Structures are given as structure tokens and as C-alpha cells.
PDB file of C-alpha atoms in Angstrom:
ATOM      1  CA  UNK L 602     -24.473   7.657  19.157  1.00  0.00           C
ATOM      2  CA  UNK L 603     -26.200   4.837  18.696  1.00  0.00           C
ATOM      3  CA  UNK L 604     -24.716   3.088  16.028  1.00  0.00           C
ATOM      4  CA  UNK L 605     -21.332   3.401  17.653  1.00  0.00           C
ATOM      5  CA  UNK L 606     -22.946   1.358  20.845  1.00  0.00           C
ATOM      6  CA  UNK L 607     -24.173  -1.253  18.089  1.00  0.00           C
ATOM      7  CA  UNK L 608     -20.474  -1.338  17.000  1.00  0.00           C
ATOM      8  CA  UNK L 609     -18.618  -1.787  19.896  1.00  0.00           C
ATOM      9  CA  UNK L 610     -21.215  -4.307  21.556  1.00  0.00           C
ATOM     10  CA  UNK L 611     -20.542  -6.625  18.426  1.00  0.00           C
ATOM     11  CA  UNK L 612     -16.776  -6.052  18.330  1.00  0.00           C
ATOM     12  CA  UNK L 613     -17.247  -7.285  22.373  1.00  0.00           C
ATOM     13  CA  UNK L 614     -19.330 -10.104  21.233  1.00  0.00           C
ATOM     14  CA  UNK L 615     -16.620 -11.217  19.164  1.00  0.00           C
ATOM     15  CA  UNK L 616     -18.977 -10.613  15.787  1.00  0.00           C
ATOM     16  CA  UNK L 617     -16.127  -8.817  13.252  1.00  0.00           C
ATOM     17  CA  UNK L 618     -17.930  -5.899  11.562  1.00  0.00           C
ATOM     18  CA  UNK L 619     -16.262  -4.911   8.428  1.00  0.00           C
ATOM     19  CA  UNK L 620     -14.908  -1.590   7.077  1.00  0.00           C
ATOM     20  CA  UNK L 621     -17.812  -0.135   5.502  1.00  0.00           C
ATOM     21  CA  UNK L 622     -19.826  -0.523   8.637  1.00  0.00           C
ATOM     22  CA  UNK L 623     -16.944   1.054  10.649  1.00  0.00           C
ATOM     23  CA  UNK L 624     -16.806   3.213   8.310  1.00  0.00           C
ATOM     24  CA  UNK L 625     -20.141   4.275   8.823  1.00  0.00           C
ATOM     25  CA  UNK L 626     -20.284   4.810  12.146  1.00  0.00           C
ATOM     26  CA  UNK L 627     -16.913   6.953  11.659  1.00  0.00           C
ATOM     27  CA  UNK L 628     -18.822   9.522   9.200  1.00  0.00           C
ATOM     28  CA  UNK L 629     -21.586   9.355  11.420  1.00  0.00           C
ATOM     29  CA  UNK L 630     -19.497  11.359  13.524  1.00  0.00           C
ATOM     30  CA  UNK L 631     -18.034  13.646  11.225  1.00  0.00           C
ATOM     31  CA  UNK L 632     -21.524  14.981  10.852  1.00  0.00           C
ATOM     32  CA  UNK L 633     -22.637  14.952  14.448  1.00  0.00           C
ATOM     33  CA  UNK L 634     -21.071  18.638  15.480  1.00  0.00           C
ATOM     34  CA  UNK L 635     -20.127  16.875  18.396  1.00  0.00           C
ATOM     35  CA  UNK L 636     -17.300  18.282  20.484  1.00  0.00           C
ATOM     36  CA  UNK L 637     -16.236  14.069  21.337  1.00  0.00           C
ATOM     37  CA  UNK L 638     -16.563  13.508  17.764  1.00  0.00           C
ATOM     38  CA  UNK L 639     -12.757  13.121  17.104  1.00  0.00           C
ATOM     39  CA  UNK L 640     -12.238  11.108  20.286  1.00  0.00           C
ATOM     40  CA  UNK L 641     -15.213   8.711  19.220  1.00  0.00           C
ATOM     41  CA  UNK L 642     -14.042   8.169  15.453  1.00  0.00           C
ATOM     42  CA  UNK L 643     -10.328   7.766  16.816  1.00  0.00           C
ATOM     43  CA  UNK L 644     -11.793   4.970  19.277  1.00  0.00           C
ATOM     44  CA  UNK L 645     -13.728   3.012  16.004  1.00  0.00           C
ATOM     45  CA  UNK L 646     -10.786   3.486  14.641  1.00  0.00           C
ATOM     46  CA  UNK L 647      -8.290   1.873  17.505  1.00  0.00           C
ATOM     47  CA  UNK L 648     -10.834  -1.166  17.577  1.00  0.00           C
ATOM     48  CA  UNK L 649     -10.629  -1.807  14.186  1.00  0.00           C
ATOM     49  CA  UNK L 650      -6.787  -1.768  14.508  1.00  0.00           C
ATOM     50  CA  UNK L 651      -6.975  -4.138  17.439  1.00  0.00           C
ATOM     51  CA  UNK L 652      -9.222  -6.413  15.617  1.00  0.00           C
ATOM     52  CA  UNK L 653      -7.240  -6.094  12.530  1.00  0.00           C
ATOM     53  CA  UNK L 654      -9.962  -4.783  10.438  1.00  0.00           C
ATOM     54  CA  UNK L 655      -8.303  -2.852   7.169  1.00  0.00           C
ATOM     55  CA  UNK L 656      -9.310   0.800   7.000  1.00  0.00           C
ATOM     56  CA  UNK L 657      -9.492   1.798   3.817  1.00  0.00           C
ATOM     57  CA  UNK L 658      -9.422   4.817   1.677  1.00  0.00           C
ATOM     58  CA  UNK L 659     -12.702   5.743   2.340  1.00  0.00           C
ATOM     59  CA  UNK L 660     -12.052   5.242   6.220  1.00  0.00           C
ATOM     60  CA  UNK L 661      -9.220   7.133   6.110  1.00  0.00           C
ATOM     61  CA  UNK L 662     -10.937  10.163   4.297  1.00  0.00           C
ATOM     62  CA  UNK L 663     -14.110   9.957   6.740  1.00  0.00           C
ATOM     63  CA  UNK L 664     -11.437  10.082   9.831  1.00  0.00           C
ATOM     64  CA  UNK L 665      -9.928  13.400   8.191  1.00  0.00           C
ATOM     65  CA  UNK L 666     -13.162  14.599   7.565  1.00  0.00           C
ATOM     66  CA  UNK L 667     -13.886  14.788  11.329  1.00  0.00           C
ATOM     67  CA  UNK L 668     -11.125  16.525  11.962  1.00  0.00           C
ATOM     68  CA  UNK L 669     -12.405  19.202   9.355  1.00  0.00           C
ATOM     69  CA  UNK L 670     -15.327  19.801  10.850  1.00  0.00           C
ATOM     70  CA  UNK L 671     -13.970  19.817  14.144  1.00  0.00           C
ATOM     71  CA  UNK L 672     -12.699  23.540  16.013  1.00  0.00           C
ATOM     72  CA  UNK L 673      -9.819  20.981  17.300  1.00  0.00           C
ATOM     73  CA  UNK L 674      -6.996  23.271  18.099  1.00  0.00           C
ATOM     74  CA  UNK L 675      -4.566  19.974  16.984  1.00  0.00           C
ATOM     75  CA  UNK L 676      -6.901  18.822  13.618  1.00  0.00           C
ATOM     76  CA  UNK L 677      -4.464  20.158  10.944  1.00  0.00           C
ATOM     77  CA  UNK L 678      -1.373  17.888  12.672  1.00  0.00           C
ATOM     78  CA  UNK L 679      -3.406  14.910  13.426  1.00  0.00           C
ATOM     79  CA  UNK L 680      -5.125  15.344   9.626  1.00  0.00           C
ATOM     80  CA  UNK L 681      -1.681  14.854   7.785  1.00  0.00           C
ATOM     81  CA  UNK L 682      -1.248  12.054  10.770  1.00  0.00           C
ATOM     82  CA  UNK L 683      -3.733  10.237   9.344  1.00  0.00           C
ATOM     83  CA  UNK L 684      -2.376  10.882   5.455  1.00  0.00           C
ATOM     84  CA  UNK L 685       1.281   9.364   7.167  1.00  0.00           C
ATOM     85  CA  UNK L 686      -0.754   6.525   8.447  1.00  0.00           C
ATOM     86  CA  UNK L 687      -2.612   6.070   5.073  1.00  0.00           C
ATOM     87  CA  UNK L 688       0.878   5.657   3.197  1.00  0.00           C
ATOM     88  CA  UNK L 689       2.303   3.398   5.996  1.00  0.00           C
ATOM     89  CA  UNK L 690      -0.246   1.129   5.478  1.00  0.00           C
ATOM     90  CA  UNK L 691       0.161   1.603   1.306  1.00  0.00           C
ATOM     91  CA  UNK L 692      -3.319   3.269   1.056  1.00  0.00           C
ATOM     92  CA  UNK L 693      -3.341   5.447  -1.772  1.00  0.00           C
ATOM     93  CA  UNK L 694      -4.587   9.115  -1.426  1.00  0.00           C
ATOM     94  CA  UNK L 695      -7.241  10.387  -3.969  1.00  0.00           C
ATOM     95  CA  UNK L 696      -8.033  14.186  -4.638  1.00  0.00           C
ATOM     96  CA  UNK L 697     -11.028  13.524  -1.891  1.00  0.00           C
ATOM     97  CA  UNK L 698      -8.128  13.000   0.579  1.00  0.00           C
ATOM     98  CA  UNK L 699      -6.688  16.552  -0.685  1.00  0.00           C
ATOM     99  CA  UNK L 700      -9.628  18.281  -1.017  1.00  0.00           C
ATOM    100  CA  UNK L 701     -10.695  17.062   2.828  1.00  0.00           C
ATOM    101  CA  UNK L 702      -7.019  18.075   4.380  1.00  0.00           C
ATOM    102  CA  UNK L 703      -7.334  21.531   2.569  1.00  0.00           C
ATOM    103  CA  UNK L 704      -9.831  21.589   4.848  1.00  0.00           C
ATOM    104  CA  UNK L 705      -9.064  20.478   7.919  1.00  0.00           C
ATOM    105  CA  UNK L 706      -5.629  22.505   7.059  1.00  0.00           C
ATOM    106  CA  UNK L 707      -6.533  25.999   5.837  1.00  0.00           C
ATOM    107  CA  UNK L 708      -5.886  27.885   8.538  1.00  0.00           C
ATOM    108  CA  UNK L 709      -2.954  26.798   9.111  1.00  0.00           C
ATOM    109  CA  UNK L 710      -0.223  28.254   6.378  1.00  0.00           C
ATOM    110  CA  UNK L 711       2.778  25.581   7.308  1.00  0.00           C
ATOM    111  CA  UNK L 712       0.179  22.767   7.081  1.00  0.00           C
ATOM    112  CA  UNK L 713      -1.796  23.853   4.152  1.00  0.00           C
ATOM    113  CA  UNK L 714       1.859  23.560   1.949  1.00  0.00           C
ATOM    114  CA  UNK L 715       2.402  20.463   3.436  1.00  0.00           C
ATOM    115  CA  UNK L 716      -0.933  19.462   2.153  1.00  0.00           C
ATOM    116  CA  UNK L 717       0.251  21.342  -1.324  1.00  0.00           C
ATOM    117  CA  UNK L 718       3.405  19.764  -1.595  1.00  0.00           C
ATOM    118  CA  UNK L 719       1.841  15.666  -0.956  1.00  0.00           C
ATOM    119  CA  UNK L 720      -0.642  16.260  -3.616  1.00  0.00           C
ATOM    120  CA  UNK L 721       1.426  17.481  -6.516  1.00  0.00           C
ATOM    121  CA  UNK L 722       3.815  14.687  -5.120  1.00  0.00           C
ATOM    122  CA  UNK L 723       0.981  12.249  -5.909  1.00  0.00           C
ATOM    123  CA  UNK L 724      -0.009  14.331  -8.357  1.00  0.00           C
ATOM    124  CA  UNK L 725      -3.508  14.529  -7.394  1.00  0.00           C
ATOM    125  CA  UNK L 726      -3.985  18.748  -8.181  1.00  0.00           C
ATOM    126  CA  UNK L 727      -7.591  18.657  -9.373  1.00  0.00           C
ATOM    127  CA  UNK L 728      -9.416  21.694 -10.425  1.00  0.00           C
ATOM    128  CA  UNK L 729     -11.245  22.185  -7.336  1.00  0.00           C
ATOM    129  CA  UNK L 730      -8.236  21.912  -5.286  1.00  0.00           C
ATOM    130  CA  UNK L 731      -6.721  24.416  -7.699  1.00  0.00           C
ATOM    131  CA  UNK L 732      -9.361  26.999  -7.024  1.00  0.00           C
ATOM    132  CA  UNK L 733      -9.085  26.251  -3.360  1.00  0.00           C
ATOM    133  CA  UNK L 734      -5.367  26.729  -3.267  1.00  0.00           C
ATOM    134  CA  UNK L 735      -5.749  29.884  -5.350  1.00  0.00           C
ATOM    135  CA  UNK L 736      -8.341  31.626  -3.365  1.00  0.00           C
ATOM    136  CA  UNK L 737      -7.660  30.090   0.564  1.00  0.00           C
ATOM    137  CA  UNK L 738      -3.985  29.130   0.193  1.00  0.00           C
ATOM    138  CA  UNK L 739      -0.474  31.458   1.162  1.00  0.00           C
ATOM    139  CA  UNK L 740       1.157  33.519  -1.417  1.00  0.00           C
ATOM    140  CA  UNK L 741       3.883  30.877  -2.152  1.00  0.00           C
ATOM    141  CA  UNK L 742       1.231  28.422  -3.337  1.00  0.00           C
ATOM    142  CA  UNK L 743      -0.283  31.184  -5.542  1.00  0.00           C
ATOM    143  CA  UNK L 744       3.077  32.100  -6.963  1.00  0.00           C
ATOM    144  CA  UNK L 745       3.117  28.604  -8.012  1.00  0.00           C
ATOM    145  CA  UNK L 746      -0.275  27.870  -9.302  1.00  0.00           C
ATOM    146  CA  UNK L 747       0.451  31.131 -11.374  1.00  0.00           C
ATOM    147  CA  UNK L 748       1.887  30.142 -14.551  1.00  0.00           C
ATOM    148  CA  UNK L 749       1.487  26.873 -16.169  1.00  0.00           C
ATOM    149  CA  UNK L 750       0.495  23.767 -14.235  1.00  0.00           C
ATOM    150  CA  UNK L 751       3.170  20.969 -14.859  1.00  0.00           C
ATOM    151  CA  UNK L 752       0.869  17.800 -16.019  1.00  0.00           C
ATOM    152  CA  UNK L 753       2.454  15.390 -13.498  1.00  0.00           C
ATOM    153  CA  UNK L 754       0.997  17.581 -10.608  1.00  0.00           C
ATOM    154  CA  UNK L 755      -2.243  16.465 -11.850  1.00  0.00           C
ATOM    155  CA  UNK L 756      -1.931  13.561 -13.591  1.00  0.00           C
ATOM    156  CA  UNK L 757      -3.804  11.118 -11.305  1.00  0.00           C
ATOM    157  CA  UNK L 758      -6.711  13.138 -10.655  1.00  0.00           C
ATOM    158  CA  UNK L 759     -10.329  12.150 -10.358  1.00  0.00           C
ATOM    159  CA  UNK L 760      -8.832   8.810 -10.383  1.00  0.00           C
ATOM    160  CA  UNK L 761      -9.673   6.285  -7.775  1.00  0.00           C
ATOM    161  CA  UNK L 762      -7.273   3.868  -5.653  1.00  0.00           C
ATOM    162  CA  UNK L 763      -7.526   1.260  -8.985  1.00  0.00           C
ATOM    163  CA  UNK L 764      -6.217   3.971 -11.497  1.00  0.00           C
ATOM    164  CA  UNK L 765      -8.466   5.200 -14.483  1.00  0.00           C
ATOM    165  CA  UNK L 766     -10.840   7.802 -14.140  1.00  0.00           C
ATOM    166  CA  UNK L 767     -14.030   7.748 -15.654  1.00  0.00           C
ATOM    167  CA  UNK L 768     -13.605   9.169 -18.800  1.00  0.00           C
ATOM    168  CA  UNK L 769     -10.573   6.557 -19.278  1.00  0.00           C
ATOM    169  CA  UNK L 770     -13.309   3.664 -18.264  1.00  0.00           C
ATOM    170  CA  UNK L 771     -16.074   5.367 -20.762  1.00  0.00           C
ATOM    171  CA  UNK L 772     -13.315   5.451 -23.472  1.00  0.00           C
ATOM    172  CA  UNK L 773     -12.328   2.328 -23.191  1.00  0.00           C
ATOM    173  CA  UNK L 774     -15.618   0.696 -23.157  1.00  0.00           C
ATOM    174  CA  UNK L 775     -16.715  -1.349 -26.400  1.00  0.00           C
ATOM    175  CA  UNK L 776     -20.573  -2.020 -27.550  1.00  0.00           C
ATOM    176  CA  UNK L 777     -21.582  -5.218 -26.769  1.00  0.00           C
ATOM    177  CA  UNK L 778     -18.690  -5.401 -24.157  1.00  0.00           C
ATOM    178  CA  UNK L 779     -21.095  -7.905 -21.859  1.00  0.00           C
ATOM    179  CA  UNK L 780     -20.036 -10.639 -23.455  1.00  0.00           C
ATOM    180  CA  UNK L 781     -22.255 -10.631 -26.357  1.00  0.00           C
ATOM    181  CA  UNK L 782     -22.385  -8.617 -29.144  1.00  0.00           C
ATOM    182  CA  UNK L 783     -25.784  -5.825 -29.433  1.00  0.00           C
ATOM    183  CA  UNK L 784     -26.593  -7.082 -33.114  1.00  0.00           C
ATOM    184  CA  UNK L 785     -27.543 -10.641 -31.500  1.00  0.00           C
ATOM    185  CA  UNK L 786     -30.098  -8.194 -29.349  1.00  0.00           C
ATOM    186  CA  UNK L 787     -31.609  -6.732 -32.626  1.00  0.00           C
ATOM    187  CA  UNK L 788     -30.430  -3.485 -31.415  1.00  0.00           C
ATOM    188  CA  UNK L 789     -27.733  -2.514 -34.053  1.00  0.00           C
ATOM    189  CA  UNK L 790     -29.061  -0.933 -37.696  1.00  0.00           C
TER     190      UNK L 790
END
């Protein structure tokens, strides 16, 4: 892929590229179909370590995503390696992270509770992941999705890394909250 050779040439020229750009190139691959897909977005992903260039969420998610898409015989392992590797390096999860390891994970029973288990740990359980769990996942995960839903298995969902979601943001915002108030715009009756 291109982009990747525009990447690497200016990590050789000693030109630091940052995350998003990475990042970039890293989803570019998750949407390639290529069989070397995975060994490509692992390799922008080595660099950036060796440069010490942060991954972030988003990185992170776009690395599991490959694996989804990939017919890897490996990707549900080396998808929750990449979740380990996220909380190593304190990078917090989101229900995208969930909802992209259900995928990389669903055929795989053992690894699709593992999957169950970190997100009502983080509690991260969004609708969409309940659906998913409920239709794709083992019987013990329907047992449990059964009855009631405890709030704390989804009480950080639709949340990003920061914390409120975006009907906390909405409520919280004020008129005039710009720094001056609307009536000095002649907008308020």
C-alpha cells in the first residue's frame, strides 16, 4: 500500500509521524482484504513502538479491527492481545473496542466470554453488544443477558476515553455557554 511506503520512508528519514497518521495507514489495512494485512498493521504498529509514538484508543481499535476482518486462524487470541496491551499501557476500552472483539471473537465460544466477561468488567454492555451477545453468543452468555441487566455492566457505555457521553455533555450544556450570554446577541425573547 502506498501510504504504508509513505510511512515507513518518513519514519527512516527520521520525520516522526503521529498517531492519527499511523493510525491511518493501520485502518487502511483493515479494509484492504489483504491476506498480509495483519502482518502490515502489526509492522506500523512495531515502528511506532520503536519510535515511541503513543497508540491510542483509536489505534488500538483499528489494529483489532484487522484482525476481524481477517480469516486469521490466531485473530481471536491476538484480538484480546491487543485489549491486554491496551490496559498495560492504561488505554481505556470503549464499547467500539467490544463491539470490534465480538467480532474478531465470535466464533470462538472460550474467547467470545472472555470478551463478555472484560466488558461488563468495564462495564461497557451497550445495546448493540447486547443484541450481539444474545443472538451470536454461547448459551451461558444468554442465560445471563436473560433477566435483568445489572446497571454497572453498562454503566460506561457510549462513553468515550474522557467519560460523559453525549447526552451527559448535551445536558450539561447552558445557553450562552461561549462565554457570553445569547440576550447580548438579540437572540433571547
Amino acid at each position: 500500500m502506498k501510504a504504508e511506503y509513505i510511512l515507513f520512508d518518513m519514519m527512516d528519514s527520521n520525520i516522526i509521524p503521529d498517531n492519527i497518521l499511523c493510525n491511518a495507514v493501520i485502518s487502511g489495512w483493515a479494509r484492504s482484504g489483504s491476506d498480509d494485512a495483519i502482518l502490515h498493521a502489526e509492522e506500523v504498529c512495531n515502528r511506532m513502538d520503536a519510535l515511541g509514538i503513543e497508540a491510542d484508543g483509536v489505534c488500538f481499535n483499528s489494529l483489532i479491527n484487522v484482525y476481524a476482518k481477517s480469516n486469521h486462524p490466531e485473530k481471536s487470541v491476538r484480538s484480546l492481545q491487543v485489549l491486554e496491551r491496551m490496559e498495560e499501557r492504561r488505554v481505556a476500552p470503549t464499547s467500539v473496542t467490544y463491539t470490534l472483539l465480538f467480532e474478531a471473537c465470535q466464533d470462538d465460544d472460550e474467547f467470545l466470554m472472555k470478551v463478555f466477561e472484560s466488558c461488563i468488567e468495564h462495564g461497557l454492555l451497550d445495546k448493540r453488544l447486547q443484541h450481539s451477545f444474545m443472538d451470536y453468543g454461547p448459551a451461558c452468555i444468554k442465560e445471563r443477558l436473560g433477566g435483568s441487566i445489572p446497571y454497572t455492566w453498562s454503566e460506561n457505555a457510549n462513553r468515550g476515553p474522557g467519560g460523559m457521553s453525549r447526552n451527559q455533555i448535551k445536558m450539561n450544556m447552558k445557553r450562552g455557554s461561549t462565554g457570553k450570554d445569547v440576550s447580548s446577541f438579540g437572540w433571547a425573547r
